[in-house]
């Protein structure tokens, strides 16, 4: 039994162009795969294009090759059968040692192929679920979400944990719609910006609540909102709120009142973005009441939505800021010096201008900001031009985190439903306009959701008492 006699039957049948091409493809894929194996086993491939080649293209080549080998053999056999040359050369009988060897050969190679192919499939699926695939492969489309995500509280949560969730049927569904999305990106045929709310997002119960237990919610939460004025001194004031976040089971506080035991809120949005809500149904302890704005007819039942986490936390991770809030944070962090006269005012001015692309912004924002100080405060510019430079860089960074002209995303494109000062948010329902039969309205009482501990104060007592000195730059 020499190696040659083992391989003979295989060579005999596969000696045709199709099968030989197949063999070449399988070999190329296998060798390349072996070369990358040390890196892939360490999970080291995060570069999106490299990932596409190793995890998506190689398995395709491998699979194509595998299919071509038997196909070629089949065609060759058929040809031979037609020309009546087959049976004489190679009787199909297990007593034929050649056939036995062929069978063994096929069994062994199939086993090896299954091992390789399963590794391929596993890493391909794993890769398609990875943050770098979701966030970076389709760079233009996902760049805004990926950028915001990287500085969010969920920066270590994979995209798929919120967008797909566990379970085979959602996995399949996402892969099927995913194919359409890949084509849309290749053909540049996608909406800019991507419209929200995302319709096929899985219910919060199966995503958010795999990590956040809805029965265990927070106590009151003290929130300090530092604001820098647009005056020469960039005067700092604080608004301090005690937010009544509340607990799920207790039916108290913000969470409890909408999601507590036995509580259900259903609503009808009259626009696609769910920003106008004329009809709200509230069920608690078995009692149901309906709050409507004047003149609202009975809504179409198929458009009524049960409220969940996403109706308030629609931006848990893709948090696009307002320029004012982003600058305040820059001041607090000491990245923008509050000693620069009118820093906030000028920063806002350059940030709110229209730029055709991020690179145009990069050419203009720092230069224009610096020129304010060069022209108006030449002496200060000389002394602290490092501060000016650093501030200019940070202002550009703020722009790049929040405005994406190539996707038509600018300040305020995506509303954030938490709060009520920058967008309608809670006041979509809590506006005193939604009334029950008996005249009771959904409250806008300022103390229902938060106690206002301090409003625009320079040195709120509560912060001094607590020893908090936020916003004071060293
Ligand atoms: C903590 C959960 C969470 C994670 C993690 C997450 N997303 Fe989202 N994402 C959401 C929610 C919720 C929405 C829906 C916003 C809406 O409907 O208003 C959304 C919306 C989007 C949208 C639609 C456009 C927009 O800005 O609303 C895109 C695109 C997107 N996500 C991409 C990604 C990518 C890429 C990643 C990983 C880098 C990711 N997401 C990670 C929760 C998440
Ligand atoms: C895989 C786990 C995971 C999933 C899924 C998840 N979260 Fe979170 N979430 C976290 C962790 C961990 C933190 C705490 C991060 C920190 O404190 O730095 C957090 C923090 C938060 C916070 C507080 C943020 C802050 O500013 O303090 C909110 C609100 C939140 N998540 C809402 C959501 C919503 C809404 C969803 C569903 C769309 C969701 N989360 C899905 C793990 C998760
Ligand atoms: C009615 C609106 C609303 C709904 C519905 C809602 N939340 Fe919240 N949630 C808030 C507000 C308001 C806060 C506090 C403000 C903030 O953190 O910015 C908050 C805070 C949180 C926090 C941070 C708690 C802390 O101590 O910092 C987490 C985590 C959270 N929510 C998760 C969820 C999850 C998960 C769901 C769905 C089961 C949910 N929320 C539903 C309004 C809501
Ligand atoms: C879809 C409509 C809707 C939205 C959006 C909404 N709520 Fe409510 N909320 C209700 C309804 C309905 C009630 C119960 C009213 C009643 O029974 O008087 C309620 C009750 C409350 C209560 C209890 C008030 C009281 O007097 O006891 C709080 C607190 C509250 N909501 C906070 C919030 C916050 C914070 C937000 C935004 C993050 C928000 N709600 C967004 C519909 C909504
Ligand atoms: C339905 C609940 C609710 C009601 C009613 C309500 N607020 Fe608020 N308010 C919120 C939430 C939620 C936030 C966001 C806190 C955060 O940013 O985390 C907020 C934030 C604020 C802020 C800080 C805004 C900022 O700069 O970010 C101010 C000021 C404020 N509220 C004032 C008021 C006043 C005045 C009233 C009475 C007319 C009122 N609120 C009624 C829920 C409510």
mmCIF file of N, CA, C and O in Angstrom, residues 25-26 29-30 33 51-66 116-125:
data_model
loop_
_atom_site.group_PDB
_atom_site.id
_atom_site.type_symbol
_atom_site.label_atom_id
_atom_site.label_comp_id
_atom_site.label_asym_id
_atom_site.label_seq_id
_atom_site.Cartn_x
_atom_site.Cartn_y
_atom_site.Cartn_z
ATOM 1 N N UNK A 25 -7.990 25.967 -4.853
ATOM 2 C CA UNK A 25 -8.653 26.932 -3.965
ATOM 3 C C UNK A 25 -8.607 26.470 -2.514
ATOM 4 O O UNK A 25 -8.248 27.222 -1.614
ATOM 5 N N UNK A 26 -8.964 25.179 -2.300
ATOM 6 C CA UNK A 26 -8.966 24.659 -0.929
ATOM 7 C C UNK A 26 -7.570 24.768 -0.335
ATOM 8 O O UNK A 26 -7.398 25.172 0.821
ATOM 9 N N UNK A 29 -6.742 28.398 0.546
ATOM 10 C CA UNK A 29 -7.472 28.840 1.743
ATOM 11 C C UNK A 29 -6.889 28.196 2.992
ATOM 12 O O UNK A 29 -6.681 28.857 4.011
ATOM 13 N N UNK A 30 -6.608 26.879 2.918
ATOM 14 C CA UNK A 30 -6.110 26.178 4.098
ATOM 15 C C UNK A 30 -4.744 26.714 4.514
ATOM 16 O O UNK A 30 -4.504 26.977 5.697
ATOM 17 N N UNK A 33 -5.104 30.115 5.972
ATOM 18 C CA UNK A 33 -5.730 29.983 7.285
ATOM 19 C C UNK A 33 -4.701 29.525 8.329
ATOM 20 O O UNK A 33 -4.626 30.051 9.428
ATOM 21 N N UNK A 51 -9.998 41.609 8.841
ATOM 22 C CA UNK A 51 -11.009 40.686 9.360
ATOM 23 C C UNK A 51 -11.903 40.165 8.252
ATOM 24 O O UNK A 51 -12.221 38.975 8.195
ATOM 25 N N UNK A 52 -12.274 41.035 7.332
ATOM 26 C CA UNK A 52 -13.147 40.601 6.232
ATOM 27 C C UNK A 52 -12.433 39.529 5.414
ATOM 28 O O UNK A 52 -13.020 38.504 5.057
ATOM 29 N N UNK A 53 -11.136 39.731 5.155
ATOM 30 C CA UNK A 53 -10.402 38.751 4.345
ATOM 31 C C UNK A 53 -10.315 37.418 5.079
ATOM 32 O O UNK A 53 -10.684 36.364 4.559
ATOM 33 N N UNK A 54 -9.849 37.470 6.326
ATOM 34 C CA UNK A 54 -9.589 36.211 7.027
ATOM 35 C C UNK A 54 -10.880 35.488 7.400
ATOM 36 O O UNK A 54 -10.984 34.275 7.256
ATOM 37 N N UNK A 55 -11.876 36.260 7.868
ATOM 38 C CA UNK A 55 -13.047 35.582 8.423
ATOM 39 C C UNK A 55 -14.173 35.391 7.421
ATOM 40 O O UNK A 55 -15.005 34.523 7.580
ATOM 41 N N UNK A 56 -14.223 36.230 6.399
ATOM 42 C CA UNK A 56 -15.357 36.127 5.487
ATOM 43 C C UNK A 56 -14.952 35.651 4.095
ATOM 44 O O UNK A 56 -15.615 34.816 3.494
ATOM 45 N N UNK A 57 -13.810 36.149 3.583
ATOM 46 C CA UNK A 57 -13.425 35.790 2.217
ATOM 47 C C UNK A 57 -12.823 34.382 2.172
ATOM 48 O O UNK A 57 -13.196 33.555 1.337
ATOM 49 N N UNK A 58 -11.882 34.089 3.098
ATOM 50 C CA UNK A 58 -11.242 32.768 3.102
ATOM 51 C C UNK A 58 -12.259 31.631 3.183
ATOM 52 O O UNK A 58 -12.192 30.682 2.399
ATOM 53 N N UNK A 59 -13.218 31.699 4.119
ATOM 54 C CA UNK A 59 -14.199 30.599 4.179
ATOM 55 C C UNK A 59 -14.962 30.451 2.870
ATOM 56 O O UNK A 59 -15.276 29.328 2.477
ATOM 57 N N UNK A 60 -15.228 31.548 2.170
ATOM 58 C CA UNK A 60 -15.948 31.451 0.905
ATOM 59 C C UNK A 60 -15.101 30.706 -0.119
ATOM 60 O O UNK A 60 -15.586 29.821 -0.832
ATOM 61 N N UNK A 61 -13.811 31.073 -0.182
ATOM 62 C CA UNK A 61 -12.917 30.400 -1.131
ATOM 63 C C UNK A 61 -12.833 28.913 -0.793
ATOM 64 O O UNK A 61 -12.937 28.037 -1.653
ATOM 65 N N UNK A 62 -12.685 28.628 0.487
ATOM 66 C CA UNK A 62 -12.584 27.249 0.952
ATOM 67 C C UNK A 62 -13.839 26.467 0.563
ATOM 68 O O UNK A 62 -13.774 25.389 -0.015
ATOM 69 N N UNK A 63 -14.979 27.055 0.833
ATOM 70 C CA UNK A 63 -16.250 26.384 0.529
ATOM 71 C C UNK A 63 -16.432 26.176 -0.962
ATOM 72 O O UNK A 63 -16.815 25.093 -1.411
ATOM 73 N N UNK A 64 -16.088 27.192 -1.733
ATOM 74 C CA UNK A 64 -16.233 27.090 -3.183
ATOM 75 C C UNK A 64 -15.367 25.952 -3.709
ATOM 76 O O UNK A 64 -15.818 25.106 -4.503
ATOM 77 N N UNK A 65 -14.113 25.911 -3.215
ATOM 78 C CA UNK A 65 -13.195 24.849 -3.633
ATOM 79 C C UNK A 65 -13.768 23.488 -3.305
ATOM 80 O O UNK A 65 -13.783 22.565 -4.129
ATOM 81 N N UNK A 66 -14.287 23.360 -2.078
ATOM 82 C CA UNK A 66 -14.847 22.074 -1.640
ATOM 83 C C UNK A 66 -15.982 21.622 -2.547
ATOM 84 O O UNK A 66 -16.130 20.446 -2.843
ATOM 85 N N UNK A 116 -11.861 22.047 9.789
ATOM 86 C CA UNK A 116 -11.441 23.370 9.310
ATOM 87 C C UNK A 116 -12.661 24.274 9.095
ATOM 88 O O UNK A 116 -12.690 25.428 9.543
ATOM 89 N N UNK A 117 -13.694 23.722 8.439
ATOM 90 C CA UNK A 117 -14.851 24.552 8.105
ATOM 91 C C UNK A 117 -15.559 25.057 9.358
ATOM 92 O O UNK A 117 -16.011 26.200 9.415
ATOM 93 N N UNK A 118 -15.631 24.191 10.399
ATOM 94 C CA UNK A 118 -16.344 24.633 11.593
ATOM 95 C C UNK A 118 -15.574 25.761 12.265
ATOM 96 O O UNK A 118 -16.159 26.702 12.788
ATOM 97 N N UNK A 119 -14.247 25.658 12.206
ATOM 98 C CA UNK A 119 -13.449 26.741 12.764
ATOM 99 C C UNK A 119 -13.713 28.033 11.987
ATOM 100 O O UNK A 119 -13.867 29.100 12.562
ATOM 101 N N UNK A 120 -13.779 27.880 10.662
ATOM 102 C CA UNK A 120 -14.082 29.029 9.810
ATOM 103 C C UNK A 120 -15.419 29.658 10.184
ATOM 104 O O UNK A 120 -15.541 30.859 10.388
ATOM 105 N N UNK A 121 -16.460 28.818 10.250
ATOM 106 C CA UNK A 121 -17.802 29.342 10.515
ATOM 107 C C UNK A 121 -17.831 30.034 11.868
ATOM 108 O O UNK A 121 -18.375 31.118 12.019
ATOM 109 N N UNK A 122 -17.226 29.367 12.869
ATOM 110 C CA UNK A 122 -17.252 29.927 14.206
ATOM 111 C C UNK A 122 -16.600 31.303 14.214
ATOM 112 O O UNK A 122 -17.176 32.270 14.703
ATOM 113 N N UNK A 123 -15.385 31.378 13.593
ATOM 114 C CA UNK A 123 -14.727 32.675 13.672
ATOM 115 C C UNK A 123 -15.431 33.701 12.799
ATOM 116 O O UNK A 123 -15.417 34.888 13.123
ATOM 117 N N UNK A 124 -16.078 33.256 11.711
ATOM 118 C CA UNK A 124 -16.797 34.225 10.872
ATOM 119 C C UNK A 124 -17.959 34.830 11.649
ATOM 120 O O UNK A 124 -18.173 36.043 11.667
ATOM 121 N N UNK A 125 -18.724 33.969 12.352
ATOM 122 C CA UNK A 125 -19.868 34.456 13.122
ATOM 123 C C UNK A 125 -19.392 35.361 14.255
ATOM 124 O O UNK A 125 -19.913 36.449 14.481
#
